[in-house]
Coordinates of C-alpha atoms in Angstrom, one line a residue:
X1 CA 84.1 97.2 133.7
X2 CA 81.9 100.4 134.3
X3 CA 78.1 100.4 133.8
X4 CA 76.7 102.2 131.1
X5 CA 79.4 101.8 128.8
X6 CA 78.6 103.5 125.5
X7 CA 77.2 100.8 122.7
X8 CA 79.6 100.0 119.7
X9 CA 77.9 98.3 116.6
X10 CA 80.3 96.6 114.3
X11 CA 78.2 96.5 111.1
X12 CA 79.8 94.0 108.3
X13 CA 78.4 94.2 104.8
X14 CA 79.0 90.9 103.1
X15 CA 79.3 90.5 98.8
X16 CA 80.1 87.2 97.3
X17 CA 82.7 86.8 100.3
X18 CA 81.7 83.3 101.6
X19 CA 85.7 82.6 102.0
X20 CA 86.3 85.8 104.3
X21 CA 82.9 86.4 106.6
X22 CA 82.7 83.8 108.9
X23 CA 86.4 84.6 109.9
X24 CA 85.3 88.3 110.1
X25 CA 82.3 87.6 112.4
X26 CA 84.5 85.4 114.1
X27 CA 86.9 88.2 115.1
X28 CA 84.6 90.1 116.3
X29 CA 82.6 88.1 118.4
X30 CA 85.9 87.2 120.2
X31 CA 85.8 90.4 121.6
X32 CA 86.1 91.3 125.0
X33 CA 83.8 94.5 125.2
X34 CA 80.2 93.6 126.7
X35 CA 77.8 96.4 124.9
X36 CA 78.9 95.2 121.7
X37 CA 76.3 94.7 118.7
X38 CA 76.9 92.7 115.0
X39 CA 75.1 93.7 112.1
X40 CA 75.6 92.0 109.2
X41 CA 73.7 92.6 105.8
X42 CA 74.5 90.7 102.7
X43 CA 74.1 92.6 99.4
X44 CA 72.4 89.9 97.7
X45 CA 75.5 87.4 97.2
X46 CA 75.3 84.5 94.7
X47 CA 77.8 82.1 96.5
X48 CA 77.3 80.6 99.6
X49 CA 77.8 83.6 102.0
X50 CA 74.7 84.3 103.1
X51 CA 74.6 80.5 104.2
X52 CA 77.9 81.2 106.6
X53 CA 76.6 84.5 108.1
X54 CA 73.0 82.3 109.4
X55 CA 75.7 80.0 110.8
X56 CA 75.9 83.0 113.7
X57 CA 72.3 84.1 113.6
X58 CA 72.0 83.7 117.4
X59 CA 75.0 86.1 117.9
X60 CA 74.7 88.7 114.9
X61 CA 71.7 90.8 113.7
X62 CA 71.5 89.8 110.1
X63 CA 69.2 90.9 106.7
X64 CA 69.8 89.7 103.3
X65 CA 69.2 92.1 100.6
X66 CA 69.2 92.8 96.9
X67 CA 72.2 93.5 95.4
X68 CA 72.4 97.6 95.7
X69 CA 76.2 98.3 96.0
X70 CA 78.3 99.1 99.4
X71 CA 77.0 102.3 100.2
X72 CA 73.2 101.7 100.2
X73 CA 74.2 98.3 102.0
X74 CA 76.4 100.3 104.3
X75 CA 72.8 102.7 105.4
X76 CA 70.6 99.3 106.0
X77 CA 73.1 98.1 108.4
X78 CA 73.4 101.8 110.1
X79 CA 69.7 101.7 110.4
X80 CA 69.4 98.7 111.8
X81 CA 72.1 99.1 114.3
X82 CA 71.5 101.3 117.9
X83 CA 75.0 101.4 119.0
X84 CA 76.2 104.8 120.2
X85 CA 79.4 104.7 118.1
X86 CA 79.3 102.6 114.8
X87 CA 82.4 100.4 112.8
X88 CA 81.9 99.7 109.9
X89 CA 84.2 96.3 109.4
X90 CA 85.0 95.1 105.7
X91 CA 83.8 91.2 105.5
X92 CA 86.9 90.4 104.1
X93 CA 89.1 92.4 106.7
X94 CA 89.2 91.3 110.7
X95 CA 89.8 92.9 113.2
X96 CA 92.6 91.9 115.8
X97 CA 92.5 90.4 119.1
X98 CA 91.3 92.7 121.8
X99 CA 91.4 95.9 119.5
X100 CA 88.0 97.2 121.2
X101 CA 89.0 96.6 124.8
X102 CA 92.1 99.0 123.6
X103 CA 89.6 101.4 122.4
X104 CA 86.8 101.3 124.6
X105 CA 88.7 104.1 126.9
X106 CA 88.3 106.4 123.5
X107 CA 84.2 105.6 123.3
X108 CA 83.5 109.2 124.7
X109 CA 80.7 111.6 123.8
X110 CA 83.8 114.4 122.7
X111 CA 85.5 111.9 120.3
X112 CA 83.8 112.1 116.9
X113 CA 86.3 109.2 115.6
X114 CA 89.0 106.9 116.3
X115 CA 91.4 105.8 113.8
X116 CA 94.3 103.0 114.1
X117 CA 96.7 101.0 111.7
X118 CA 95.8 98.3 109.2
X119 CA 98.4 95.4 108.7
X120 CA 97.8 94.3 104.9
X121 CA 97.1 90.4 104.5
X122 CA 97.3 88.3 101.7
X123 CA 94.1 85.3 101.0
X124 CA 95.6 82.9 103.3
X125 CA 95.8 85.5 106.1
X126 CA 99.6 86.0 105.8
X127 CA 101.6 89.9 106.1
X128 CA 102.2 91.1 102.7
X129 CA 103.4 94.5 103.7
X130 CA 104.3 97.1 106.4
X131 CA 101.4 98.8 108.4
X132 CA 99.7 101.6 106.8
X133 CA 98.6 104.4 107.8
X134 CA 101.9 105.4 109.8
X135 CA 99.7 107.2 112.6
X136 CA 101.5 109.5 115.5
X137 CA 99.4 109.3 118.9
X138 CA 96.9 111.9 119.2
X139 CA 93.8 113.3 120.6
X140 CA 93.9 116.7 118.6
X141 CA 91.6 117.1 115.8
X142 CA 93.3 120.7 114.8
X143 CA 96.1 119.7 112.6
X144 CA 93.7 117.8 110.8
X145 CA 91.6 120.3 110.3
X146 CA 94.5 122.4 108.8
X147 CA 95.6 119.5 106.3
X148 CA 92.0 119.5 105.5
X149 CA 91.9 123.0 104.3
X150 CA 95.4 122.9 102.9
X151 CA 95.7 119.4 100.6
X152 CA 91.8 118.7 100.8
X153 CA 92.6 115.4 103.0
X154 CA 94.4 114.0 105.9
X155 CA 96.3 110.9 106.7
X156 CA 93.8 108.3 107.4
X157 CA 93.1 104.4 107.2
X158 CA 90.8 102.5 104.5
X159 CA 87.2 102.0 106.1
X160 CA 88.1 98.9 108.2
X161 CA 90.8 101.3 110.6
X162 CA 87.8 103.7 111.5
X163 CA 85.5 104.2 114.5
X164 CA 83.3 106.6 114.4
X165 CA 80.3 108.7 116.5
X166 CA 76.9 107.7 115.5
X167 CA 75.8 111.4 114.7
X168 CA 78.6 111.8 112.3
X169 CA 76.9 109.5 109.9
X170 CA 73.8 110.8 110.7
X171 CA 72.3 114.0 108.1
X172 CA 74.5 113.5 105.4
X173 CA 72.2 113.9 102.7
X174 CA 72.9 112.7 99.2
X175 CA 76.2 111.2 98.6
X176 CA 75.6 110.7 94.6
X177 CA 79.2 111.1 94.2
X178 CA 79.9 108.0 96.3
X179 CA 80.8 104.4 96.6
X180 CA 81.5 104.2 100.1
X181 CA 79.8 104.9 103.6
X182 CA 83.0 106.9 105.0
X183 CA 84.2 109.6 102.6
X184 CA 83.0 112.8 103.4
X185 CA 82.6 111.2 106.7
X186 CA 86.4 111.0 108.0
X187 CA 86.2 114.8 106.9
X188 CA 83.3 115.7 109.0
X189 CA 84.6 114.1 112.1
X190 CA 87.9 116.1 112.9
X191 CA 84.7 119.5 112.8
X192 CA 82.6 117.7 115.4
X193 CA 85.2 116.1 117.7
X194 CA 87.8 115.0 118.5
X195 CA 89.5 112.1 116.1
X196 CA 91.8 109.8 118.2
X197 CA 94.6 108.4 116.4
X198 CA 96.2 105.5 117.7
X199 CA 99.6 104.3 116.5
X200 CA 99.3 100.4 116.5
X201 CA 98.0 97.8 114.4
X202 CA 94.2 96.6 115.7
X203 CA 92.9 95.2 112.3
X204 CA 94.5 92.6 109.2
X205 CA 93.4 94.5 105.6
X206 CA 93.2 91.8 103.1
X207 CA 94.4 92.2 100.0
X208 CA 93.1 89.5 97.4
X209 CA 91.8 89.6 93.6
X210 CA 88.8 91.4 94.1
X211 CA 90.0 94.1 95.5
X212 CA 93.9 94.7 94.7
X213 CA 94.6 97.7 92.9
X214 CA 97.6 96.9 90.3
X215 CA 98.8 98.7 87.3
X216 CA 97.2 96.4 84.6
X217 CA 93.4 97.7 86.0
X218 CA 94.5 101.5 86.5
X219 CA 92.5 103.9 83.5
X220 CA 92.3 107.6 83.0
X221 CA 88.5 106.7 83.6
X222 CA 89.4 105.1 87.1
X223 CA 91.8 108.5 87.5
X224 CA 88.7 110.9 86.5
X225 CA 86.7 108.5 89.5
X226 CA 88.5 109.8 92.4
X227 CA 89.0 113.1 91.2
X228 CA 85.3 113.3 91.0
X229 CA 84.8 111.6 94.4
X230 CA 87.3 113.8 95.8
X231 CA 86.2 117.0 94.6
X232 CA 82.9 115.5 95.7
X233 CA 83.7 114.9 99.3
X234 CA 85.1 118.5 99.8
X235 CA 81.7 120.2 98.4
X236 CA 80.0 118.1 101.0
X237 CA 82.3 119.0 103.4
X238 CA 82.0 122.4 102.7
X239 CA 78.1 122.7 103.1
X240 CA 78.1 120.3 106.0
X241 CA 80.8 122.5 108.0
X242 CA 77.8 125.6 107.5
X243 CA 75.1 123.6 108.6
X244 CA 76.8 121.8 111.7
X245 CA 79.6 123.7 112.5
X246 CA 78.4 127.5 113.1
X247 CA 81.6 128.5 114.6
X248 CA 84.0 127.2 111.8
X249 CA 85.5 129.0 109.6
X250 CA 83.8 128.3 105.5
X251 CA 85.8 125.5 103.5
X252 CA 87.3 127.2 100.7
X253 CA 87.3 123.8 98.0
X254 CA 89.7 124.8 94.9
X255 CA 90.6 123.1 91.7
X256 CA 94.3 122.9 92.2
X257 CA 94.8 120.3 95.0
X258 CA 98.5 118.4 94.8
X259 CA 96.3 114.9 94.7
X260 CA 94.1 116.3 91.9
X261 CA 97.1 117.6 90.0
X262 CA 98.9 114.1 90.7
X263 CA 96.0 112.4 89.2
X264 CA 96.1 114.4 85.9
X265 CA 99.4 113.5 85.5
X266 CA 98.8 109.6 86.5
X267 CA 96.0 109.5 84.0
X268 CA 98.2 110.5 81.1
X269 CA 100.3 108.0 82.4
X270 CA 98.3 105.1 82.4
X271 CA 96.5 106.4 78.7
X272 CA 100.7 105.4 77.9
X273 CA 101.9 109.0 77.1
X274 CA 103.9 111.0 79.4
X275 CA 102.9 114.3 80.9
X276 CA 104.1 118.0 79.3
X277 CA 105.9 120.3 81.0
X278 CA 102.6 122.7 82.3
X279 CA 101.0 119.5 83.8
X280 CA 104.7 118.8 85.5
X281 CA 104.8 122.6 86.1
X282 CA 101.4 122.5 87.9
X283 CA 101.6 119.1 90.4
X284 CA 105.3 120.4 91.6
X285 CA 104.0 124.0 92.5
X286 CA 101.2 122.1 94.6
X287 CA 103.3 120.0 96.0
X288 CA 105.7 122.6 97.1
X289 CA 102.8 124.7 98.3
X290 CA 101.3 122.0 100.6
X291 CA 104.2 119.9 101.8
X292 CA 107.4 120.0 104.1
X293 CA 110.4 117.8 104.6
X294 CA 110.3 114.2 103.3
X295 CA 107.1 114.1 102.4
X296 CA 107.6 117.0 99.5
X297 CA 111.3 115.3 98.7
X298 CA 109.2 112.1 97.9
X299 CA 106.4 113.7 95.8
X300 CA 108.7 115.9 93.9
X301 CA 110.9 112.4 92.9
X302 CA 107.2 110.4 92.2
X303 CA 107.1 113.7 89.9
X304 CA 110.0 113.7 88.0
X305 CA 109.2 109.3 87.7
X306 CA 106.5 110.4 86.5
X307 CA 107.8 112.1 83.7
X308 CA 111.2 110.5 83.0
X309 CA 110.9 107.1 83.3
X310 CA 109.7 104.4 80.8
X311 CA 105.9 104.3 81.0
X312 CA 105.7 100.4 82.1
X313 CA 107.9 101.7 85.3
X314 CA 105.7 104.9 85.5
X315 CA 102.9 102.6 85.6
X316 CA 104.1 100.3 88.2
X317 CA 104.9 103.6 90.3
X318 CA 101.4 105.4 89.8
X319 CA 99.8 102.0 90.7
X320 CA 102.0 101.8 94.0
X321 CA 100.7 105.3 94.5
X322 CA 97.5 104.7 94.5
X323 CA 97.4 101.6 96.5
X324 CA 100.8 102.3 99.0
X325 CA 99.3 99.1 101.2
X326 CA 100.6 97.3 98.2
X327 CA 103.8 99.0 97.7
X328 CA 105.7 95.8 98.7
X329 CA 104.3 93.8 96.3
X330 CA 104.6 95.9 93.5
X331 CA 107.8 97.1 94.5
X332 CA 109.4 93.1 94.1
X333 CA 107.4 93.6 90.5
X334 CA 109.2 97.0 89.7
X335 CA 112.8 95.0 90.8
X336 CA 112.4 92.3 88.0
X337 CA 111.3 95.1 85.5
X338 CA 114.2 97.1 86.3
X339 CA 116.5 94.1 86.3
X340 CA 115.4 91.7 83.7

């Protein structure tokens, strides 16, 4: 292995997980990638997790904090970590078997990110779905950069599938918006580098009670939450982009997004009404306007669900639509309310 390899810190922020961290350390520590660092901080758990992470001390950086929520967790372990590119690993997620050694040719000053696919796990570690995201192999931050600028986003994994550049994270600013460490960042990174998708599966995504996303929890309120956070991310975006990025072209944010228009309509939904025509009118126009192929054929049929179907189906839709690393699941759930 060369010399001088760039430093990659996996930093793991623990809450009430005593059941998933040690198996999370574990899978990372089992790496075969020699400038590797573990952080772990522990936002001030009440079970026994903090007691499992000081059963690594001799292998892991660890600090055990008040409870302050993910993001403000998230910055402690960034500041405590030196590594040149930083993961930010989920300590209920792990990642797989020699994932950094499949990476490690990507660790390059030009690559501002590196993204690969998720395999969703139930609480005993077992496949409860198909691979998400479906990533094509690439090196070429420009088409990202267009679906940024068209639909506001791009096709990327949940926190655990992500890589990034130290400097990425770095001068951000006030994320008040926020829950999360890697929102506006996955934006940022196609603007500074190159983002390296890879199309294979080098991390389990555990889905459990804490964290799955079904119907029966979805609120307009919840709905009205990522509209704000999206909207949030894109003004960021936007003054970032003029600060860092002289030579790019200004982020024009507007109000009429196909996912903000989609969440209007999913909000009515879950309230138990069904959406009017202009609200119909409006998400199919965006979705037309920013899609091709399947992907508009599918949208403009989760439309018309939308607005057709029984609202306990158009629930169990908008909930497999929010959360698509669950669609199997909920998709068995959709069968016996369909066939019942």
């Amino acid at each position: 292995m060369k010399i001088n390899q760039p430093i990659l810190s996996v930093i793991i922020t623990c809450y009430n997980y005593e059941r998933y961290i040690g198996e999370c350390i574990k899978s990372v520590i089992s790496q075969d990638y020699e400038w590797l660092e573990i952080v772990v901080v522990d936002d001030g758990s009440t079970d026994r997790s903090w007691e499992k992470i000081q059963e690594f001390k001799d292998r892991i950086v660890a600090l055990r904090t008040e409870n302050r929520g993910q993001l403000k967790t998230s910055l402690t372990g960034l500041s405590l970590s030196k590594g040149d590119f930083v993961y930010f690993l989920d300590a209920d997620d792990v990642i797989a078997d020699g994932a950094i050694a499949q990476v490690a040719q990507y660790l390059r000053p030009d690559v501002s990110k590196i993204q690969f696919m998720l395999l969703p796990i139930d609480h005993n570690g077992d496949p409860i779905g198909n691979a998400f995201p479906t990533l094509q192999p690439s090196e070429d931050s420009g088409p990202l950069i267009q679906s940024i600028r068209k639909r506001g986003y791009y096709n990327t994994p949940p926190t655990s599938g992500n890589i990034y550049r130290r400097d990425v994270y770095e001068g951000l600013g006030e994320m008040n918006y926020e829950r999360g460490i890697d929102g506006v960042s996955y934006l940022l990174a196609p603007f500074v580098g190159r983002v390296v998708s890879i199309d294979k599966v080098l991390g389990k995504y555990r889905i459990h009670n804490s964290n799955q996303s079904s119907f029966s929890v979805l609120t307009s309120s919840r709905m009205k939450g990522y509209m704000d956070r999206f909207m949030g991310r894109l003004h960021h975006l936007s003054q970032l982009v003029q600060e860092r990025c002289a030579a790019a072209e200004k982020i024009e944010v507007r109000n009429d997004y196909a996912y903000v228009m989609e969440l209007k309509a999913m909000s009515v939904v879950v309230d138990g009404k069904r959406p009017d025509l202009s609200q119909l009118s409006a998400y199919i126009g965006a979705v037309m306007r920013e899609n091709t192929g399947k992907k508009r054929l599918a949208l403009l049929l989760f439309a018309i669900a939308l607005f057709v179907l029984p609202n306990k189906m158009a629930r169990h839709i908008a909930a497999i639509r929010v959360d698509p690393s669950r669609s199997q699941q909920l998709r068995s759930q959709l069968k016996r309310v369909l066939y019942v």
